[in-house]
mmCIF file of C-alpha atoms and ligand atoms in Angstrom:
data_model
loop_
_atom_site.group_PDB
_atom_site.id
_atom_site.type_symbol
_atom_site.label_atom_id
_atom_site.label_comp_id
_atom_site.label_asym_id
_atom_site.label_seq_id
_atom_site.Cartn_x
_atom_site.Cartn_y
_atom_site.Cartn_z
ATOM 1 C CA UNK A 1 16.920 -3.949 17.764
ATOM 2 C CA UNK A 2 16.849 -0.749 17.363
ATOM 3 C CA UNK A 3 17.510 0.934 13.348
ATOM 4 C CA UNK A 4 20.827 3.775 13.788
ATOM 5 C CA UNK A 5 19.376 7.035 13.232
ATOM 6 C CA UNK A 6 21.885 9.893 12.818
ATOM 7 C CA UNK A 7 20.077 13.496 12.044
ATOM 8 C CA UNK A 8 21.514 12.731 8.140
ATOM 9 C CA UNK A 9 19.967 9.489 7.596
ATOM 10 C CA UNK A 10 16.871 9.468 5.932
ATOM 11 C CA UNK A 11 13.950 6.925 5.515
ATOM 12 C CA UNK A 12 12.004 5.451 3.126
ATOM 13 C CA UNK A 13 9.241 2.737 4.986
ATOM 14 C CA UNK A 14 7.031 0.946 2.257
ATOM 15 C CA UNK A 15 4.104 -1.123 3.660
ATOM 16 C CA UNK A 16 2.068 -4.055 2.890
ATOM 17 C CA UNK A 17 -1.148 -5.410 4.373
ATOM 18 C CA UNK A 18 0.846 -6.747 6.913
ATOM 19 C CA UNK A 19 0.916 -3.529 9.015
ATOM 20 C CA UNK A 20 -2.225 -3.436 9.118
ATOM 21 C CA UNK A 21 -3.641 -7.063 10.342
ATOM 22 C CA UNK A 22 -3.316 -6.367 13.650
ATOM 23 C CA UNK A 23 -6.633 -3.383 13.485
ATOM 24 C CA UNK A 24 -8.406 -6.240 12.102
ATOM 25 C CA UNK A 25 -7.697 -5.855 8.167
ATOM 26 C CA UNK A 26 -6.841 -9.010 6.373
ATOM 27 C CA UNK A 27 -4.066 -9.471 4.493
ATOM 28 C CA UNK A 28 -4.503 -10.392 0.944
ATOM 29 C CA UNK A 29 -2.659 -14.223 0.507
ATOM 30 C CA UNK A 30 -2.410 -15.031 4.081
ATOM 31 C CA UNK A 31 -5.124 -17.888 5.435
ATOM 32 C CA UNK A 32 -8.641 -16.328 5.569
ATOM 33 C CA UNK A 33 -6.190 -13.231 3.483
ATOM 34 C CA UNK A 34 -8.806 -11.939 1.042
ATOM 35 C CA UNK A 35 -7.441 -13.630 -2.087
ATOM 36 C CA UNK A 36 -9.313 -16.623 -1.205
ATOM 37 C CA UNK A 37 -12.204 -17.470 -2.530
ATOM 38 C CA UNK A 38 -11.846 -15.058 -4.933
ATOM 39 C CA UNK A 39 -9.746 -14.815 -7.716
ATOM 40 C CA UNK A 40 -7.846 -12.043 -8.189
ATOM 41 C CA UNK A 41 -8.703 -11.903 -12.772
ATOM 42 C CA UNK A 42 -12.575 -11.666 -11.092
ATOM 43 C CA UNK A 43 -12.209 -8.553 -8.674
ATOM 44 C CA UNK A 44 -9.064 -6.381 -9.439
ATOM 45 C CA UNK A 45 -8.354 -5.956 -12.840
ATOM 46 C CA UNK A 46 -10.204 -4.167 -15.398
ATOM 47 C CA UNK A 47 -11.396 -6.517 -17.329
ATOM 48 C CA UNK A 48 -12.932 -7.786 -14.448
ATOM 49 C CA UNK A 49 -14.382 -4.428 -13.531
ATOM 50 C CA UNK A 50 -15.665 -4.060 -18.004
ATOM 51 C CA UNK A 51 -17.141 -7.650 -17.686
ATOM 52 C CA UNK A 52 -18.900 -7.673 -14.831
ATOM 53 C CA UNK A 53 -19.193 -4.022 -12.805
ATOM 54 C CA UNK A 54 -21.763 -5.787 -10.363
ATOM 55 C CA UNK A 55 -19.111 -8.386 -8.962
ATOM 56 C CA UNK A 56 -16.405 -6.056 -8.455
ATOM 57 C CA UNK A 57 -18.663 -3.497 -7.163
ATOM 58 C CA UNK A 58 -19.670 -5.763 -4.442
ATOM 59 C CA UNK A 59 -15.776 -7.143 -4.055
ATOM 60 C CA UNK A 60 -14.530 -3.511 -2.708
ATOM 61 C CA UNK A 61 -18.562 -2.615 -0.541
ATOM 62 C CA UNK A 62 -17.056 -5.615 1.271
ATOM 63 C CA UNK A 63 -14.337 -4.338 2.285
ATOM 64 C CA UNK A 64 -15.010 -0.513 2.250
ATOM 65 C CA UNK A 65 -17.961 -2.063 4.835
ATOM 66 C CA UNK A 66 -15.120 -3.972 6.756
ATOM 67 C CA UNK A 67 -13.583 -0.572 7.059
ATOM 68 C CA UNK A 68 -15.913 0.265 9.764
ATOM 69 C CA UNK A 69 -14.706 0.438 13.401
ATOM 70 C CA UNK A 70 -11.664 -0.307 12.764
ATOM 71 C CA UNK A 71 -8.320 1.710 14.098
ATOM 72 C CA UNK A 72 -4.597 2.997 13.336
ATOM 73 C CA UNK A 73 -2.251 -0.590 15.810
ATOM 74 C CA UNK A 74 1.326 0.499 17.180
ATOM 75 C CA UNK A 75 3.157 -0.239 13.977
ATOM 76 C CA UNK A 76 0.469 2.776 12.237
ATOM 77 C CA UNK A 77 1.763 5.288 14.970
ATOM 78 C CA UNK A 78 5.298 4.684 15.032
ATOM 79 C CA UNK A 79 5.579 5.110 11.620
ATOM 80 C CA UNK A 80 4.202 8.447 12.931
ATOM 81 C CA UNK A 81 6.048 9.536 15.045
ATOM 82 C CA UNK A 82 9.104 8.619 13.127
ATOM 83 C CA UNK A 83 8.163 11.214 10.481
ATOM 84 C CA UNK A 84 7.314 13.974 13.135
ATOM 85 C CA UNK A 85 11.354 13.471 13.891
ATOM 86 C CA UNK A 86 12.206 13.540 10.780
ATOM 87 C CA UNK A 87 10.624 16.274 9.227
ATOM 88 C CA UNK A 88 11.396 15.546 5.239
ATOM 89 C CA UNK A 89 14.147 13.250 6.258
ATOM 90 C CA UNK A 90 11.162 10.531 5.985
ATOM 91 C CA UNK A 91 8.813 9.497 3.418
ATOM 92 C CA UNK A 92 6.739 6.527 3.288
ATOM 93 C CA UNK A 93 4.914 4.385 -0.029
ATOM 94 C CA UNK A 94 2.259 2.499 1.320
ATOM 95 C CA UNK A 95 0.360 -0.297 -1.167
ATOM 96 C CA UNK A 96 -2.221 -0.041 1.591
ATOM 97 C CA UNK A 97 -5.611 1.380 0.095
ATOM 98 C CA UNK A 98 -7.279 1.169 3.899
ATOM 99 C CA UNK A 99 -6.489 4.965 5.311
ATOM 100 C CA UNK A 100 -4.548 3.756 8.230
ATOM 101 C CA UNK A 101 -1.754 5.438 7.633
ATOM 102 C CA UNK A 102 -2.942 9.304 7.026
ATOM 103 C CA UNK A 103 -5.766 8.325 10.068
ATOM 104 C CA UNK A 104 -2.474 7.531 12.088
ATOM 105 C CA UNK A 105 -1.056 11.209 10.636
ATOM 106 C CA UNK A 106 1.681 10.279 8.336
ATOM 107 C CA UNK A 107 1.248 12.939 5.695
ATOM 108 C CA UNK A 108 4.339 12.250 3.864
ATOM 109 C CA UNK A 109 2.887 9.687 2.141
ATOM 110 C CA UNK A 110 2.159 7.685 -1.301
ATOM 111 C CA UNK A 111 -0.697 5.703 -1.774
ATOM 112 C CA UNK A 112 0.745 3.803 -4.185
ATOM 113 C CA UNK A 113 -1.868 1.447 -5.062
ATOM 114 C CA UNK A 114 -4.877 4.044 -4.802
ATOM 115 C CA UNK A 115 -7.622 4.802 -1.448
ATOM 116 C CA UNK A 116 -9.970 2.279 -0.753
ATOM 117 C CA UNK A 117 -12.901 5.278 -0.095
ATOM 118 C CA UNK A 118 -11.854 6.960 -3.209
ATOM 119 C CA UNK A 119 -13.693 6.259 -6.908
ATOM 120 C CA UNK A 120 -13.633 8.078 -9.901
ATOM 121 C CA UNK A 121 -14.804 7.639 -13.614
ATOM 122 C CA UNK A 122 -13.574 5.049 -16.508
ATOM 123 C CA UNK A 123 -14.309 7.147 -19.019
ATOM 124 C CA UNK A 124 -14.038 11.333 -18.338
ATOM 125 C CA UNK A 125 -11.503 12.556 -16.235
ATOM 126 C CA UNK A 126 -12.952 13.891 -14.177
ATOM 127 C CA UNK A 127 -10.898 14.252 -10.696
ATOM 128 C CA UNK A 128 -11.023 11.053 -9.054
ATOM 129 C CA UNK A 129 -13.482 12.025 -4.932
ATOM 130 C CA UNK A 130 -14.026 11.212 -1.860
ATOM 131 C CA UNK A 131 -16.541 7.400 -2.088
ATOM 132 C CA UNK A 132 -17.808 6.181 1.978
ATOM 133 C CA UNK A 133 -21.018 4.594 -0.204
ATOM 134 C CA UNK A 134 -21.372 0.630 -0.024
ATOM 135 C CA UNK A 135 -23.436 -0.403 -3.902
ATOM 136 C CA UNK A 136 -25.793 -2.820 -2.986
ATOM 137 C CA UNK A 137 -26.232 -5.503 -5.345
ATOM 138 C CA UNK A 138 -27.652 -4.790 -8.635
ATOM 139 C CA UNK A 139 -26.012 -1.191 -8.256
ATOM 140 C CA UNK A 140 -23.677 0.557 -10.094
ATOM 141 C CA UNK A 141 -22.623 3.644 -9.937
ATOM 142 C CA UNK A 142 -22.938 6.041 -13.137
ATOM 143 C CA UNK A 143 -21.100 9.179 -13.469
ATOM 144 C CA UNK A 144 -22.676 13.176 -13.311
ATOM 145 C CA UNK A 145 -20.543 14.492 -16.007
ATOM 146 C CA UNK A 146 -20.293 11.726 -18.633
ATOM 147 C CA UNK A 147 -22.445 8.996 -17.968
ATOM 148 C CA UNK A 148 -20.169 6.585 -17.631
ATOM 149 C CA UNK A 149 -19.066 4.384 -15.189
ATOM 150 C CA UNK A 150 -17.794 4.913 -11.853
ATOM 151 C CA UNK A 151 -15.050 2.587 -10.537
ATOM 152 C CA UNK A 152 -12.824 2.025 -7.074
ATOM 153 C CA UNK A 153 -9.991 4.124 -7.310
ATOM 154 C CA UNK A 154 -7.626 1.181 -6.787
ATOM 155 C CA UNK A 155 -4.523 0.978 -8.988
ATOM 156 C CA UNK A 156 -5.647 -2.915 -10.287
ATOM 157 C CA UNK A 157 -3.572 -5.868 -12.301
ATOM 158 C CA UNK A 158 -2.401 -4.035 -15.422
ATOM 159 C CA UNK A 159 -2.615 -1.078 -14.255
ATOM 160 C CA UNK A 160 0.326 1.933 -14.498
ATOM 161 C CA UNK A 161 1.160 3.179 -10.904
ATOM 162 C CA UNK A 162 1.319 6.749 -11.711
ATOM 163 C CA UNK A 163 4.261 7.448 -13.308
ATOM 164 C CA UNK A 164 4.648 10.412 -10.450
ATOM 165 C CA UNK A 165 4.383 8.625 -6.702
ATOM 166 C CA UNK A 166 7.105 6.165 -8.362
ATOM 167 C CA UNK A 167 9.868 9.173 -9.947
ATOM 168 C CA UNK A 168 8.851 10.526 -6.472
ATOM 169 C CA UNK A 169 10.275 6.921 -3.942
ATOM 170 C CA UNK A 170 13.487 6.989 -6.145
ATOM 171 C CA UNK A 171 13.914 10.854 -6.319
ATOM 172 C CA UNK A 172 13.816 10.232 -2.540
ATOM 173 C CA UNK A 173 15.904 6.459 -2.385
ATOM 174 C CA UNK A 174 18.462 9.046 -5.584
ATOM 175 C CA UNK A 175 19.245 11.909 -3.365
ATOM 176 C CA UNK A 176 19.800 10.260 0.261
ATOM 177 C CA UNK A 177 22.342 7.606 -0.699
ATOM 178 C CA UNK A 178 24.443 5.839 0.958
ATOM 179 C CA UNK A 179 22.414 7.855 4.377
ATOM 180 C CA UNK A 180 19.198 5.826 3.052
ATOM 181 C CA UNK A 181 17.110 3.661 4.886
ATOM 182 C CA UNK A 182 14.630 1.697 4.337
ATOM 183 C CA UNK A 183 12.070 0.092 5.605
ATOM 184 C CA UNK A 184 9.336 -2.861 4.638
ATOM 185 C CA UNK A 185 7.147 -3.465 7.008
ATOM 186 C CA UNK A 186 4.180 -6.337 6.185
ATOM 187 C CA UNK A 187 4.812 -6.861 2.221
ATOM 188 C CA UNK A 188 4.922 -10.779 0.700
ATOM 189 C CA UNK A 189 7.609 -8.626 -1.753
ATOM 190 C CA UNK A 190 5.972 -10.510 -5.186
ATOM 191 C CA UNK A 191 3.977 -7.605 -6.477
ATOM 192 C CA UNK A 192 6.091 -5.150 -8.633
ATOM 193 C CA UNK A 193 6.205 -1.742 -9.743
ATOM 194 C CA UNK A 194 6.840 -2.015 -4.643
ATOM 195 C CA UNK A 195 8.289 -5.099 -4.695
ATOM 196 C CA UNK A 196 11.397 -4.037 -6.942
ATOM 197 C CA UNK A 197 11.752 -0.417 -4.366
ATOM 198 C CA UNK A 198 14.406 -2.860 -2.113
ATOM 199 C CA UNK A 199 16.981 -2.976 -5.404
ATOM 200 C CA UNK A 200 16.091 0.525 -6.163
ATOM 201 C CA UNK A 201 17.722 1.174 -2.836
ATOM 202 C CA UNK A 202 20.413 -1.017 -2.516
ATOM 203 C CA UNK A 203 21.427 0.435 -5.870
ATOM 204 C CA UNK A 204 21.135 4.703 -3.926
ATOM 205 C CA UNK A 205 23.365 3.210 -0.909
ATOM 206 C CA UNK A 206 21.314 2.696 1.258
ATOM 207 C CA UNK A 207 20.823 -0.211 4.270
ATOM 208 C CA UNK A 208 17.736 -2.789 3.949
ATOM 209 C CA UNK A 209 15.770 -3.530 6.577
ATOM 210 C CA UNK A 210 12.279 -5.970 6.508
ATOM 211 C CA UNK A 211 9.784 -6.397 8.863
ATOM 212 C CA UNK A 212 7.136 -9.354 8.925
ATOM 213 C CA UNK A 213 5.828 -11.908 10.255
ATOM 214 C CA UNK A 214 6.916 -14.449 8.050
ATOM 215 C CA UNK A 215 9.878 -14.633 6.023
ATOM 216 C CA UNK A 216 8.737 -13.458 2.330
ATOM 217 C CA UNK A 217 10.055 -14.458 -1.175
ATOM 218 C CA UNK A 218 11.851 -11.349 -1.106
ATOM 219 C CA UNK A 219 14.100 -11.714 1.753
ATOM 220 C CA UNK A 220 17.750 -12.520 0.714
ATOM 221 C CA UNK A 221 17.337 -8.712 -0.772
ATOM 222 C CA UNK A 222 17.659 -7.839 2.561
ATOM 223 C CA UNK A 223 20.195 -6.954 4.651
ATOM 224 C CA UNK A 224 19.367 -7.086 8.229
ATOM 225 C CA UNK A 225 15.242 -9.653 8.710
ATOM 226 C CA UNK A 226 13.065 -8.427 11.909
ATOM 227 C CA UNK A 227 10.545 -12.040 11.852
ATOM 228 C CA UNK A 228 7.252 -11.002 14.147
ATOM 229 C CA UNK A 229 3.870 -9.125 14.109
ATOM 230 C CA UNK A 230 4.616 -5.092 13.178
ATOM 231 C CA UNK A 231 3.568 -3.627 16.174
ATOM 232 C CA UNK A 232 4.665 -5.025 18.086
ATOM 233 C CA UNK A 233 8.898 -4.875 16.731
ATOM 234 C CA UNK A 234 8.260 -1.232 15.088
ATOM 235 C CA UNK A 235 7.666 0.346 17.448
ATOM 236 C CA UNK A 236 10.768 -0.097 18.726
ATOM 237 C CA UNK A 237 13.101 -0.415 15.899
ATOM 238 C CA UNK A 238 12.325 3.211 15.489
ATOM 239 C CA UNK A 239 12.885 4.375 19.468
ATOM 240 C CA UNK A 240 9.125 5.488 19.471
HETATM 241 C C1 BJW B 1 2.401 -9.323 8.544
HETATM 242 C C2 BJW B 1 1.506 -9.339 10.044
HETATM 243 C C3 BJW B 1 1.851 -8.258 10.692
HETATM 244 C C4 BJW B 1 0.265 -10.575 8.737
HETATM 245 N N1 BJW B 1 2.664 -7.928 10.901
HETATM 246 N N2 BJW B 1 3.198 -9.366 8.301
HETATM 247 C C5 BJW B 1 7.941 -7.538 -12.856
HETATM 248 C C6 BJW B 1 7.742 -8.989 -12.560
HETATM 249 C C7 BJW B 1 6.430 -9.819 -12.570
HETATM 250 C C8 BJW B 1 4.791 -9.089 -12.338
HETATM 251 C C9 BJW B 1 5.166 -8.303 -12.916
HETATM 252 C C10 BJW B 1 6.173 -8.251 -12.908
HETATM 253 N N3 BJW B 1 6.306 -5.308 -12.963
HETATM 254 C C11 BJW B 1 4.603 -6.189 -13.211
HETATM 255 C C12 BJW B 1 3.699 -7.037 -13.275
HETATM 256 C C13 BJW B 1 2.421 -6.808 -12.797
HETATM 257 C C14 BJW B 1 1.401 -7.215 -11.868
HETATM 258 C C15 BJW B 1 2.760 -7.843 -10.863
HETATM 259 O O1 BJW B 1 3.517 -7.876 -9.939
HETATM 260 N N4 BJW B 1 2.353 -9.131 -10.879
HETATM 261 C C16 BJW B 1 2.695 -10.684 -9.846
HETATM 262 C C17 BJW B 1 1.569 -10.227 -8.548
HETATM 263 C C18 BJW B 1 3.390 -10.984 -10.134
HETATM 264 N N5 BJW B 1 2.175 -5.512 -11.046
HETATM 265 C C19 BJW B 1 0.692 -4.560 -12.000
HETATM 266 O O2 BJW B 1 0.193 -5.576 -12.528
HETATM 267 C C20 BJW B 1 1.021 -3.711 -10.896
HETATM 268 N N6 BJW B 1 1.345 -2.749 -12.455
HETATM 269 C C21 BJW B 1 1.674 -2.803 -12.863
HETATM 270 O O3 BJW B 1 3.534 -2.964 -13.263
HETATM 271 O O4 BJW B 1 1.656 -2.049 -14.447
HETATM 272 C C22 BJW B 1 2.892 -2.175 -15.497
HETATM 273 C C23 BJW B 1 2.254 -0.858 -16.440
HETATM 274 C C24 BJW B 1 3.155 0.272 -17.227
HETATM 275 C C25 BJW B 1 1.720 0.931 -18.466
HETATM 276 C C26 BJW B 1 1.296 0.192 -18.840
HETATM 277 C C27 BJW B 1 0.361 -1.139 -18.407
HETATM 278 C C28 BJW B 1 0.422 -1.778 -16.795
HETATM 279 C C29 BJW B 1 -0.295 -3.007 -10.779
HETATM 280 C C30 BJW B 1 -0.135 -3.836 -9.154
HETATM 281 C C31 BJW B 1 -1.228 -3.440 -8.770
HETATM 282 C C32 BJW B 1 -1.811 -3.971 -7.276
HETATM 283 N N7 BJW B 1 -3.022 -5.118 -7.233
HETATM 284 C C33 BJW B 1 -3.477 -4.691 -6.110
HETATM 285 C C34 BJW B 1 -4.155 -5.180 -5.542
HETATM 286 C C35 BJW B 1 -5.227 -3.681 -5.422
HETATM 287 C C36 BJW B 1 -5.590 -3.269 -4.936
HETATM 288 C C37 BJW B 1 -6.457 -3.810 -3.695
HETATM 289 O O5 BJW B 1 -7.902 -4.403 -4.100
HETATM 290 O O6 BJW B 1 -7.248 -3.317 -1.885
HETATM 291 O O7 BJW B 1 -3.030 -4.378 -4.537
HETATM 292 S S1 BJW B 1 -2.573 -6.450 -5.327
HETATM 293 C C38 BJW B 1 -2.706 -6.666 -3.513
HETATM 294 O O8 BJW B 1 -1.108 -7.181 -3.740
HETATM 295 C C39 BJW B 1 -3.248 -4.560 -3.003
HETATM 296 C C40 BJW B 1 -1.460 -5.032 -2.819
HETATM 297 O O9 BJW B 1 -1.591 -3.763 -2.339
HETATM 298 C C41 BJW B 1 -0.104 -6.196 -3.404
HETATM 299 C C42 BJW B 1 0.565 -6.242 -1.708
HETATM 300 O O10 BJW B 1 0.011 -7.244 -1.133
HETATM 301 P P1 BJW B 1 0.719 -7.073 0.350
HETATM 302 O O11 BJW B 1 0.592 -6.215 1.045
HETATM 303 O O12 BJW B 1 1.775 -7.818 0.211
HETATM 304 O O13 BJW B 1 -0.280 -8.439 0.890
HETATM 305 P P2 BJW B 1 0.213 -9.726 1.448
HETATM 306 O O14 BJW B 1 -0.582 -10.345 1.174
HETATM 307 O O15 BJW B 1 0.434 -10.437 0.305
HETATM 308 O O16 BJW B 1 1.676 -10.324 2.042
HETATM 309 C C43 BJW B 1 1.074 -9.412 3.494
HETATM 310 C C44 BJW B 1 2.178 -9.699 4.235
HETATM 311 O O17 BJW B 1 2.034 -9.672 5.554
HETATM 312 C C45 BJW B 1 3.138 -11.801 4.567
HETATM 313 O O18 BJW B 1 4.031 -11.753 4.317
HETATM 314 C C46 BJW B 1 1.901 -11.342 5.773
HETATM 315 O O19 BJW B 1 3.408 -12.784 5.962
HETATM 316 C C47 BJW B 1 2.753 -10.838 6.613
HETATM 317 N N8 BJW B 1 1.851 -10.369 7.606
HETATM 318 N N9 BJW B 1 0.178 -10.130 9.418
HETATM 319 C C48 BJW B 1 3.949 -7.935 9.819
HETATM 320 N N10 BJW B 1 0.438 -8.630 11.605
HETATM 321 ZN ZN1 ZN B 2 -17.356 10.308 -16.592
#
């Protein structure tokens, strides 16, 4: 199967943890995934950080350390190659925080849920900064400007996504109209607002494709569903 793409087509890609699974990054909700043994409320919410910042930093430090030696796979590369072909007729919105799309060369990209290697102050408006530090037990980094606690630059449950990012996705879909091809790859479609982008794409008049290892709960909202591994299916679907 190959997605029909002509000179008017505009492609909006949404990726989730499944696109990085073949690189060795654990997903969230699969067996052996990140949430196994962790209740997400305990590690990925503002309340968790207020209650136990050491526990939260331990979780994100392990995730940072886990990215050591991890490289993009064939799906990341195929997505970057499609962007190189389409230029401004392409946009990638990723829920992933692992930086693998950028490593594969993606540029027209929005990291909806933040970035694992970036931190920011939880108190002042100092700009987010690159931070690859792994914090050991009992160590919570403190802001040199205001003394507040430094936190991962990640969108936790109950926190709003950046409105400018959502506007950019929305505008891309509406401008593309019936020329829009929306492709969701490796995501369980459970977490909003990302899980609602397929509905926006349909409202805009586009066609919708899903590539996933299994059939997730929202599969019925897609026109085309390809079940299998992203690293095997995406290069063929994009013809890259
Ligand atoms: C493969 C594969 C292979 C495996 N190939 N496939 C509307 C309705 C209901 C609830 C809500 C709603 N709107 C908002 C909410 C609340 C909440 C939410 O959605 N809750 C649901 C759980 C019910 N949303 C929020 O809180 C969001 N904020 C918000 O809406 O704010 C509103 C607001 C406005 C104004 C003021 C205040 C608030 C924020 C959501 C942030 C999500 N953050 C997380 C964790 C932090 C990041 C981190 O630590 O890394 O982001 S949650 C976690 O899930 C992570 C992921 O990005 C996200 C999505 O997961 P993903 O990528 O889909 O992974 P999995 O594991 O679920 O699925 C992987 C899939 O891949 C599986 O299907 C596999 O089969 C497949 N697969 N190998 C292809 N090789
Ligand atoms: Zn500060």
